[in-house]
Amino acid sequence: MCVGSGGADSMNQPLPTASEVFRPEQLAGMAGLSSASSGDDDLSQYLPHLDRMSAQLTQTSSQIESSVLMVCQSFQEIAVRAKATVAMGRTFVSGADDDHHGQAEGSFDTLLKRCGHTLVHVLNITELSTEVSRRAVERVKQIERASRKITGALDQLNEITKGNRIMALNARIEAAHAGERGAGFAVVAVEVAAQSERSQQVTSQISGFVEELRALAVSTLTDLEQTIQRDQAQVERCRIEVQESLDELQSSHRRMKQVLDSISRDGEVLANDIGIAVRGMQFQDRVSQRIAHVVHDLSVLRSQLAARTAEDGGTGQCGAENFAAYTMREERLVAGSTEAESAEGDVELF
Amino acid sequence: MRKILIVDDSASMRQMVGFTLRDGGYEVLEAEHGQDALDKLKTTTVDLIVTDLNMPVMDGITLIQEVRKQPAMKLKPILMLTTEGLASRKEQAKAAGATGWLVKPFEPEKLLSTVSKVLP
């Protein structure tokens, strides 16, 4: 909208005088200069017209101002809302907090960063858990190896027990050969054989316990290894899924940011347009001033006509110079003046 | 927040100038003419006055002359915002104590940059 430049140029044209507005015969007639037909009775008929013209012009000026005020108010509200929307969008996308220059709570950036941090935290905990499981596996393996050694030792103990039983048997044979003198030796041989038998039973029991322990260790080992494998696979799946979700979020975030950037740019353009509109609507100020001049002229004209009809009897002079009595004389003078305006443009600091 | 007094007999001009200045981060007071401005200055202080030239009751030049008589307002910047561009009127304003002269219609950005220059 370029009302400002074109409108301002047209408004800078010299204001018309009363003699330019009215036809010569009208002006002469209204001012009582006509010698032909316009008597005081004729002049008086113009008075109500002049009153109506003044009233209409004043009303028009007031209506224009009201309209401009409403339009201005609307533009202001649009500008304020656009500004607030852009600021809110920027905060949401970037997390920039205009007041605190920090990250705003609940911003999209913050949310993404939090998700990323949580994912890393979960992965770290899972890694730690897997490491503990690995150490448990290693210890169970150690237990299994130890139980193998115990089994080996028990085998050796069994061999010793077998040797003792054979030795006891041989001792009983030798005691029988010795007759009465070997009777005591035979009792010892029997007792050694009995002890060897109990020792073999205990060894056998221990061997059974160790075997159970080994079976438990192997079973635990298998479970742990399966759990580790399953956990690792699940963690990897979760990691991939979360990463994909984060990638999608970031992609959406980028698109949203582009849209909001575009809205932000539109907002700036809108603010600029509103600035142009504000400049353009200032025509109303000049229009009001000019209407005030015309109304004042009409008022002067009316008072002169009234005076003529009441007192002068239609012979007095009513010069056009009387119409120069403006409420804003200087502004009128500027419009028609040939005096050079300042070369400083529309802004000048003294 | 810096406080600016706008003096103009046109309500729409006051609104447009006020909107521009508020948008620029200033607090704005409004007066309809010079006498209204002087009355308001009795109860409040401002950092800058932006005044029209031709107004009923009291015009801009008289306002500046009256304001400059007040010790508190002696050095405060006063900008004229008017449709006039006549050099002799500018000289009158300058002699009365005006700080600067802007011609209507104003451009919001130009008004803000001028205000920021006189309100460092």
Short mmCIF file of C-alpha atoms in Angstrom, two decimals:
data_model
loop_
_atom_site.label_atom_id
_atom_site.label_comp_id
_atom_site.label_asym_id
_atom_site.label_seq_id
_atom_site.Cartn_x
_atom_site.Cartn_y
_atom_site.Cartn_z
CA MET A 1 0.00 0.00 0.00
CA CYS A 2 1.50 3.28 -1.02
CA VAL A 3 -1.02 5.80 0.16
CA GLY A 4 1.69 7.72 1.93
CA SER A 5 3.71 8.92 -1.01
CA GLY A 6 0.96 9.48 -3.58
CA GLY A 7 -1.47 10.86 -1.03
CA ALA A 8 1.11 13.17 0.48
CA ASP A 9 2.04 14.59 -2.92
CA SER A 10 -1.54 15.31 -3.79
CA MET A 11 -2.14 16.80 -0.36
CA ASN A 12 0.84 19.09 -0.74
CA GLN A 13 -0.88 20.92 -3.59
CA PRO A 14 -1.95 24.47 -2.64
CA LEU A 15 -5.35 24.57 -1.00
CA PRO A 16 -8.13 26.08 -3.12
CA THR A 17 -9.40 29.45 -2.10
CA ALA A 18 -13.05 30.36 -1.81
CA SER A 19 -12.88 31.99 -5.24
CA GLU A 20 -11.63 28.71 -6.69
CA VAL A 21 -14.32 26.67 -5.00
CA PHE A 22 -17.28 28.85 -6.00
CA ARG A 23 -18.10 30.19 -9.42
CA PRO A 24 -17.50 33.97 -9.68
CA GLU A 25 -21.18 34.77 -9.95
CA GLN A 26 -21.94 32.55 -6.92
CA LEU A 27 -19.23 34.18 -4.86
CA ALA A 28 -20.20 37.65 -5.93
CA GLY A 29 -23.83 36.88 -5.27
CA MET A 30 -23.12 35.44 -1.81
CA ALA A 31 -20.88 38.39 -0.96
CA GLY A 32 -23.43 40.92 -2.13
CA LEU A 33 -21.30 42.21 -5.02
CA SER A 34 -23.81 41.50 -7.72
CA SER A 35 -25.68 44.53 -8.97
CA ALA A 36 -27.95 42.56 -11.20
CA SER A 37 -30.31 40.29 -9.37
CA SER A 38 -29.06 39.26 -5.95
CA GLY A 39 -30.78 41.28 -3.30
CA ASP A 40 -30.72 40.73 0.49
CA ASP A 41 -33.71 38.40 0.22
CA ASP A 42 -31.80 36.24 -2.25
CA LEU A 43 -28.72 36.17 -0.05
CA SER A 44 -30.62 34.99 2.99
CA GLN A 45 -31.64 31.82 1.20
CA TYR A 46 -27.97 30.69 1.16
CA LEU A 47 -27.64 30.78 4.94
CA PRO A 48 -29.32 27.41 5.70
CA HIS A 49 -27.31 25.82 2.86
CA LEU A 50 -24.09 27.09 4.34
CA ASP A 51 -25.07 25.76 7.76
CA ARG A 52 -25.84 22.36 6.28
CA MET A 53 -22.58 22.33 4.31
CA SER A 54 -20.61 23.15 7.45
CA ALA A 55 -22.45 20.50 9.44
CA GLN A 56 -21.94 17.88 6.74
CA LEU A 57 -18.26 18.65 6.41
CA THR A 58 -17.75 18.55 10.17
CA GLN A 59 -19.66 15.29 10.38
CA THR A 60 -17.66 13.84 7.48
CA SER A 61 -14.41 14.82 9.15
CA SER A 62 -15.56 13.22 12.38
CA GLN A 63 -16.63 10.03 10.58
CA ILE A 64 -13.33 9.80 8.75
CA GLU A 65 -11.47 10.15 12.02
CA SER A 66 -13.65 7.51 13.67
CA SER A 67 -13.05 5.13 10.77
CA VAL A 68 -9.32 5.74 10.81
CA LEU A 69 -9.27 5.19 14.57
CA MET A 70 -11.07 1.87 14.14
CA VAL A 71 -8.74 0.78 11.34
CA CYS A 72 -5.72 1.82 13.40
CA GLN A 73 -7.04 -0.09 16.39
CA SER A 74 -7.52 -3.19 14.23
CA PHE A 75 -4.03 -2.89 12.79
CA GLN A 76 -2.59 -2.52 16.25
CA GLU A 77 -4.38 -5.62 17.46
CA ILE A 78 -3.24 -7.54 14.37
CA ALA A 79 0.33 -6.39 14.95
CA VAL A 80 0.25 -7.32 18.64
CA ARG A 81 -1.22 -10.75 17.92
CA ALA A 82 1.23 -11.42 15.08
CA LYS A 83 4.12 -10.42 17.29
CA ALA A 84 2.92 -12.65 20.13
CA THR A 85 2.41 -15.59 17.76
CA VAL A 86 5.88 -15.22 16.27
CA ALA A 87 7.47 -14.92 19.73
CA MET A 88 5.60 -17.99 20.96
CA GLY A 89 6.62 -20.00 17.91
CA ARG A 90 10.24 -18.99 18.27
CA THR A 91 10.23 -19.95 21.94
CA PHE A 92 8.65 -23.30 21.17
CA VAL A 93 11.07 -24.17 18.38
CA SER A 94 14.36 -22.84 19.65
CA GLY A 95 13.73 -22.62 23.35
CA ALA A 96 15.05 -19.07 23.30
CA ASP A 97 13.59 -17.19 26.22
CA ASP A 98 13.61 -13.48 25.44
CA ASP A 99 13.44 -12.54 29.09
CA HIS A 100 16.08 -14.88 30.43
CA HIS A 101 18.15 -15.70 27.33
CA GLY A 102 18.07 -19.35 28.29
CA GLN A 103 16.28 -22.55 27.38
CA ALA A 104 12.57 -22.34 27.97
CA GLU A 105 10.96 -25.22 29.80
CA GLY A 106 8.96 -27.46 27.49
CA SER A 107 10.51 -26.23 24.26
CA PHE A 108 10.89 -28.71 21.45
CA ASP A 109 14.67 -28.48 21.50
CA THR A 110 14.70 -29.13 25.22
CA LEU A 111 12.37 -32.08 24.79
CA LEU A 112 14.58 -33.64 22.13
CA LYS A 113 17.69 -33.13 24.21
CA ARG A 114 16.00 -34.68 27.23
CA CYS A 115 14.94 -37.70 25.16
CA GLY A 116 18.49 -38.09 23.91
CA HIS A 117 19.92 -37.85 27.41
CA THR A 118 17.39 -40.36 28.75
CA LEU A 119 18.24 -42.79 25.98
CA VAL A 120 21.95 -42.55 26.71
CA HIS A 121 21.22 -43.02 30.41
CA VAL A 122 19.10 -46.12 29.76
CA LEU A 123 21.77 -47.56 27.45
CA ASN A 124 24.45 -46.95 30.07
CA ILE A 125 22.41 -48.71 32.75
CA THR A 126 21.76 -51.62 30.40
CA GLU A 127 25.45 -51.82 29.56
CA LEU A 128 26.24 -51.93 33.26
CA SER A 129 23.66 -54.65 33.83
CA THR A 130 25.11 -56.69 30.94
CA GLU A 131 28.58 -56.27 32.39
CA VAL A 132 27.38 -57.59 35.76
CA SER A 133 25.80 -60.56 34.00
CA ARG A 134 29.05 -61.23 32.15
CA ARG A 135 30.95 -61.24 35.42
CA ALA A 136 28.35 -63.62 36.91
CA VAL A 137 28.81 -65.93 33.93
CA GLU A 138 32.56 -65.90 34.48
CA ARG A 139 32.13 -66.75 38.17
CA VAL A 140 29.73 -69.58 37.46
CA LYS A 141 32.29 -70.93 35.00
CA GLN A 142 34.91 -70.72 37.74
CA ILE A 143 32.54 -72.63 40.05
CA GLU A 144 32.06 -75.25 37.37
CA ARG A 145 35.80 -75.59 36.89
CA ALA A 146 36.30 -75.86 40.68
CA SER A 147 33.66 -78.60 40.89
CA ARG A 148 35.51 -80.52 38.16
CA LYS A 149 38.66 -80.32 40.27
CA ILE A 150 36.72 -81.55 43.31
CA THR A 151 35.42 -84.46 41.24
CA GLY A 152 39.00 -85.26 40.22
CA ALA A 153 40.11 -85.15 43.85
CA LEU A 154 37.22 -87.43 44.85
CA ASP A 155 38.22 -89.90 42.14
CA GLN A 156 41.70 -89.98 43.62
CA LEU A 157 40.16 -90.48 47.07
CA ASN A 158 38.12 -93.38 45.68
CA GLU A 159 41.25 -94.98 44.30
CA ILE A 160 42.90 -94.64 47.72
CA THR A 161 39.82 -96.19 49.38
CA LYS A 162 39.89 -99.10 46.94
CA GLY A 163 43.58 -99.56 47.76
CA ASN A 164 42.72 -99.56 51.48
CA ARG A 165 40.01 -102.19 51.01
CA ILE A 166 42.41 -104.45 49.08
CA MET A 167 45.01 -103.85 51.73
CA ALA A 168 42.46 -104.80 54.48
CA LEU A 169 41.51 -107.94 52.56
CA ASN A 170 45.14 -108.94 52.24
CA ALA A 171 45.61 -108.20 55.95
CA ARG A 172 42.72 -110.54 56.85
CA ILE A 173 44.24 -113.30 54.66
CA GLU A 174 47.56 -112.84 56.31
CA ALA A 175 45.91 -112.83 59.76
CA ALA A 176 44.16 -116.15 58.94
CA HIS A 177 47.51 -117.62 57.99
CA ALA A 178 48.93 -116.52 61.35
CA GLY A 179 46.18 -118.41 63.28
CA GLU A 180 45.62 -117.48 66.95
CA ARG A 181 48.42 -114.92 66.87
CA GLY A 182 46.88 -113.10 63.96
CA ALA A 183 43.39 -112.84 65.54
CA GLY A 184 43.92 -109.23 66.75
CA PHE A 185 45.38 -108.24 63.40
CA ALA A 186 42.27 -109.67 61.70
CA VAL A 187 40.03 -107.41 63.81
CA VAL A 188 42.05 -104.35 62.71
CA ALA A 189 41.85 -105.50 59.09
CA VAL A 190 38.06 -105.80 59.35
CA GLU A 191 37.81 -102.36 60.87
CA VAL A 192 40.02 -100.84 58.12
CA ALA A 193 37.77 -102.48 55.54
CA ALA A 194 34.68 -101.01 57.26
CA GLN A 195 36.25 -97.53 57.39
CA SER A 196 37.17 -97.79 53.73
CA GLU A 197 33.58 -98.71 52.96
CA ARG A 198 32.23 -95.62 54.85
CA SER A 199 34.85 -93.43 53.24
CA GLN A 200 33.73 -94.63 49.82
CA GLN A 201 30.10 -93.93 50.71
CA VAL A 202 30.93 -90.37 51.84
CA THR A 203 33.07 -89.82 48.76
CA SER A 204 30.23 -91.03 46.65
CA GLN A 205 27.80 -88.64 48.39
CA ILE A 206 30.16 -85.71 47.91
CA SER A 207 30.57 -86.68 44.31
CA GLY A 208 26.80 -86.61 43.95
CA PHE A 209 26.59 -83.12 45.55
CA VAL A 210 29.34 -81.83 43.31
CA GLU A 211 27.58 -83.25 40.30
CA GLU A 212 24.37 -81.46 41.33
CA LEU A 213 26.34 -78.27 41.84
CA ARG A 214 27.90 -78.62 38.41
CA ALA A 215 24.51 -79.24 36.85
CA LEU A 216 23.15 -76.12 38.58
CA ALA A 217 26.15 -74.09 37.47
CA VAL A 218 25.76 -75.23 33.88
CA SER A 219 22.05 -74.51 33.97
CA THR A 220 22.64 -71.05 35.48
CA LEU A 221 25.33 -70.41 32.93
CA THR A 222 23.01 -71.31 30.10
CA ASP A 223 20.24 -69.09 31.51
CA LEU A 224 22.61 -66.19 32.04
CA GLU A 225 24.08 -66.47 28.55
CA GLN A 226 20.61 -66.63 27.03
CA THR A 227 19.49 -63.65 29.13
CA ILE A 228 22.52 -61.64 28.08
CA GLN A 229 21.95 -62.44 24.42
CA ARG A 230 18.24 -61.61 24.71
CA ASP A 231 18.92 -58.38 26.62
CA GLN A 232 21.53 -57.31 24.13
CA ALA A 233 19.18 -57.98 21.25
CA GLN A 234 16.32 -56.13 22.96
CA VAL A 235 18.52 -53.19 23.89
CA GLU A 236 19.76 -52.97 20.34
CA ARG A 237 16.19 -53.08 19.03
CA CYS A 238 15.11 -50.41 21.53
CA ARG A 239 18.11 -48.28 20.67
CA ILE A 240 17.29 -48.48 16.97
CA GLU A 241 13.59 -47.76 17.58
CA VAL A 242 14.30 -44.81 19.88
CA GLN A 243 16.92 -43.49 17.46
CA GLU A 244 14.43 -43.74 14.60
CA SER A 245 11.80 -41.95 16.71
CA LEU A 246 14.29 -39.25 17.62
CA ASP A 247 15.29 -38.89 13.97
CA GLU A 248 11.62 -38.52 13.04
CA LEU A 249 11.11 -35.99 15.81
CA GLN A 250 14.12 -34.04 14.67
CA SER A 251 12.90 -34.15 11.10
CA SER A 252 9.46 -32.90 12.23
CA HIS A 253 11.21 -30.31 14.34
CA ARG A 254 13.16 -29.05 11.32
CA ARG A 255 10.00 -28.87 9.23
CA MET A 256 8.15 -27.10 12.03
CA LYS A 257 11.04 -24.70 12.41
CA GLN A 258 10.96 -23.95 8.70
CA VAL A 259 7.23 -23.27 8.92
CA LEU A 260 7.66 -21.06 11.97
CA ASP A 261 10.59 -19.26 10.36
CA SER A 262 8.32 -18.61 7.42
CA ILE A 263 5.58 -17.37 9.77
CA SER A 264 8.17 -15.23 11.50
CA ARG A 265 9.26 -13.69 8.21
CA ASP A 266 5.60 -13.14 7.30
CA GLY A 267 5.17 -11.44 10.67
CA GLU A 268 8.02 -9.07 9.89
CA VAL A 269 6.54 -8.32 6.49
CA LEU A 270 3.18 -7.78 8.18
CA ALA A 271 4.77 -5.39 10.70
CA ASN A 272 6.35 -3.50 7.82
CA ASP A 273 3.03 -3.40 5.95
CA ILE A 274 1.32 -2.11 9.06
CA GLY A 275 4.00 0.59 9.28
CA ILE A 276 3.21 1.60 5.72
CA ALA A 277 -0.51 1.52 6.50
CA VAL A 278 0.02 3.67 9.59
CA ARG A 279 1.88 6.19 7.45
CA GLY A 280 -0.83 6.07 4.81
CA MET A 281 -3.65 6.61 7.26
CA GLN A 282 -2.13 9.87 8.40
CA PHE A 283 -3.88 11.41 5.42
CA GLN A 284 -6.81 11.78 7.77
CA ASP A 285 -4.94 14.39 9.83
CA ARG A 286 -4.47 16.61 6.78
CA VAL A 287 -7.98 15.98 5.55
CA SER A 288 -9.34 17.03 8.93
CA GLN A 289 -7.27 20.20 8.87
CA ARG A 290 -8.44 21.08 5.39
CA ILE A 291 -12.04 20.40 6.22
CA ALA A 292 -11.58 22.65 9.26
CA HIS A 293 -10.31 25.37 6.92
CA VAL A 294 -13.29 25.00 4.60
CA VAL A 295 -15.73 24.94 7.51
CA HIS A 296 -14.13 28.07 8.84
CA ASP A 297 -14.41 29.73 5.43
CA LEU A 298 -18.06 28.77 5.31
CA SER A 299 -18.52 30.20 8.76
CA VAL A 300 -16.96 33.49 7.68
CA LEU A 301 -19.07 33.49 4.57
CA ARG A 302 -22.17 32.80 6.59
CA SER A 303 -21.52 35.56 9.10
CA GLN A 304 -20.86 38.02 6.29
CA LEU A 305 -23.99 37.02 4.46
CA ALA A 306 -25.98 37.27 7.65
CA ALA A 307 -24.52 40.71 8.32
CA ARG A 308 -25.29 41.81 4.80
CA THR A 309 -28.87 40.69 4.92
CA ALA A 310 -29.44 42.18 8.35
CA GLU A 311 -27.61 45.47 8.23
CA ASP A 312 -26.02 46.52 4.99
CA GLY A 313 -28.99 46.55 2.68
CA GLY A 314 -27.01 44.85 -0.06
CA THR A 315 -24.58 47.60 -0.89
CA GLY A 316 -21.50 46.81 1.27
CA GLN A 317 -18.30 45.15 0.18
CA CYS A 318 -17.39 41.64 1.15
CA GLY A 319 -13.86 41.14 -0.11
CA ALA A 320 -12.30 37.77 -0.79
CA GLU A 321 -9.47 38.67 1.58
CA ASN A 322 -11.85 38.01 4.48
CA PHE A 323 -11.77 34.32 3.62
CA ALA A 324 -8.13 34.06 4.63
CA ALA A 325 -9.04 34.08 8.34
CA TYR A 326 -8.18 30.47 9.09
CA THR A 327 -7.92 28.64 12.33
CA MET A 328 -4.57 27.33 11.09
CA ARG A 329 -3.40 30.24 9.07
CA GLU A 330 0.21 29.13 8.89
CA GLU A 331 -0.66 25.72 7.57
CA ARG A 332 -2.72 27.42 4.89
CA LEU A 333 0.14 29.71 4.07
CA VAL A 334 2.54 26.78 3.79
CA ALA A 335 0.33 25.03 1.31
CA GLY A 336 0.24 28.00 -1.03
CA SER A 337 3.60 29.46 -0.16
CA THR A 338 6.58 29.82 -2.44
CA GLU A 339 8.94 30.03 0.52
CA ALA A 340 11.56 27.33 0.33
CA GLU A 341 11.10 24.49 2.74
CA SER A 342 14.04 23.14 4.69
CA ALA A 343 16.38 20.99 2.67
CA GLU A 344 16.79 18.62 5.61
CA GLY A 345 13.90 16.36 4.53
CA ASP A 346 11.19 15.22 6.88
CA VAL A 347 13.38 14.82 9.95
CA GLU A 348 15.72 17.43 11.34
CA LEU A 349 17.43 17.50 14.73
CA PHE A 350 18.50 20.94 15.86
CA MET B 1 10.80 2.31 30.84
CA ARG B 2 11.17 5.74 29.21
CA LYS B 3 8.00 7.83 29.27
CA ILE B 4 6.94 9.92 26.26
CA LEU B 5 4.16 12.52 26.15
CA ILE B 6 2.35 12.81 22.82
CA VAL B 7 0.53 16.09 22.22
CA ASP B 8 -1.81 16.23 19.24
CA ASP B 9 -5.39 17.35 18.75
CA SER B 10 -6.03 14.47 16.36
CA ALA B 11 -7.05 11.30 18.20
CA SER B 12 -5.99 9.13 15.27
CA MET B 13 -2.54 10.73 15.16
CA ARG B 14 -2.16 10.20 18.91
CA GLN B 15 -3.14 6.60 18.42
CA MET B 16 -0.72 6.03 15.52
CA VAL B 17 2.18 7.76 17.26
CA GLY B 18 1.31 5.99 20.51
CA PHE B 19 1.18 2.60 18.86
CA THR B 20 4.54 3.16 17.17
CA LEU B 21 6.21 4.29 20.37
CA ARG B 22 4.66 1.57 22.54
CA ASP B 23 5.78 -0.99 19.99
CA GLY B 24 9.26 0.50 20.34
CA GLY B 25 9.20 -0.18 24.06
CA TYR B 26 8.22 3.22 25.44
CA GLU B 27 5.52 4.18 27.89
CA VAL B 28 3.19 6.72 26.34
CA LEU B 29 1.04 9.50 27.76
CA GLU B 30 -1.35 11.53 25.60
CA ALA B 31 -2.57 15.13 25.63
CA GLU B 32 -5.00 16.83 23.26
CA HIS B 33 -3.33 20.24 23.17
CA GLY B 34 -0.63 22.33 24.81
CA GLN B 35 -2.62 23.25 27.91
CA ASP B 36 -3.66 19.64 28.44
CA ALA B 37 0.02 18.68 28.21
CA LEU B 38 1.01 21.33 30.79
CA ASP B 39 -1.71 20.07 33.13
CA LYS B 40 -0.42 16.51 32.81
CA LEU B 41 3.15 17.62 33.40
CA LYS B 42 2.08 19.01 36.78
CA THR B 43 1.53 15.49 38.08
CA THR B 44 4.05 13.46 36.15
CA THR B 45 7.50 13.67 34.61
CA VAL B 46 8.35 12.50 31.12
CA ASP B 47 11.57 11.82 29.26
CA LEU B 48 10.44 13.21 25.92
CA ILE B 49 7.61 15.27 24.43
CA VAL B 50 6.39 14.74 20.87
CA THR B 51 4.08 17.59 19.96
CA ASP B 52 2.05 18.81 17.00
CA LEU B 53 2.41 22.45 16.00
CA ASN B 54 -1.11 23.66 15.19
CA MET B 55 -3.54 22.81 17.96
CA PRO B 56 -6.53 24.50 19.58
CA VAL B 57 -6.27 26.11 23.04
CA MET B 58 -2.45 26.13 23.03
CA ASP B 59 -0.19 25.46 20.05
CA GLY B 60 3.10 23.55 20.01
CA ILE B 61 5.43 26.56 20.03
CA THR B 62 3.71 28.07 23.09
CA LEU B 63 3.81 24.67 24.78
CA ILE B 64 7.56 24.44 24.25
CA GLN B 65 8.07 27.94 25.60
CA GLU B 66 6.03 27.12 28.71
CA VAL B 67 7.69 23.75 29.22
CA ARG B 68 11.17 25.25 28.98
CA LYS B 69 10.29 27.55 31.89
CA GLN B 70 10.08 24.48 34.15
CA PRO B 71 13.49 23.61 35.62
CA ALA B 72 12.80 19.86 35.44
CA MET B 73 12.00 20.11 31.72
CA LYS B 74 14.72 22.52 30.71
CA LEU B 75 16.96 19.88 29.15
CA LYS B 76 14.39 17.25 28.20
CA PRO B 77 14.12 16.63 24.44
CA ILE B 78 11.03 17.95 22.61
CA LEU B 79 10.22 16.87 19.05
CA MET B 80 7.79 18.69 16.80
CA LEU B 81 5.67 16.37 14.65
CA THR B 82 3.73 18.48 12.18
CA THR B 83 2.46 18.77 8.65
CA GLU B 84 4.40 22.00 8.26
CA GLY B 85 7.78 22.21 6.62
CA LEU B 86 8.24 25.95 6.48
CA ALA B 87 11.78 26.98 7.40
CA SER B 88 10.62 30.06 9.33
CA ARG B 89 8.35 27.93 11.53
CA LYS B 90 11.22 25.54 12.15
CA GLU B 91 13.33 28.47 13.25
CA GLN B 92 10.56 29.57 15.61
CA ALA B 93 10.40 26.08 17.11
CA LYS B 94 14.16 25.92 17.42
CA ALA B 95 14.24 29.31 19.14
CA ALA B 96 11.51 28.17 21.52
CA GLY B 97 13.64 25.19 22.53
CA ALA B 98 12.57 22.30 20.27
CA THR B 99 15.07 19.50 19.87
CA GLY B 100 13.96 18.31 16.46
CA TRP B 101 11.39 18.54 13.71
CA LEU B 102 9.55 15.69 12.00
CA VAL B 103 7.12 16.12 9.15
CA LYS B 104 3.84 14.20 8.92
CA PRO B 105 3.11 11.73 7.59
CA PHE B 106 5.83 10.03 9.59
CA GLU B 107 7.35 6.63 8.98
CA PRO B 108 7.22 4.52 12.15
CA GLU B 109 10.84 3.39 11.81
CA LYS B 110 12.04 6.93 11.25
CA LEU B 111 10.12 8.18 14.27
CA LEU B 112 11.62 5.43 16.44
CA SER B 113 15.16 6.05 15.19
CA THR B 114 14.76 9.79 15.85
CA VAL B 115 13.41 9.12 19.34
CA SER B 116 16.29 6.78 20.12
CA LYS B 117 18.74 9.47 18.96
CA VAL B 118 17.35 12.09 21.34
CA LEU B 119 16.84 9.55 24.15
CA PRO B 120 20.22 7.87 24.45
#
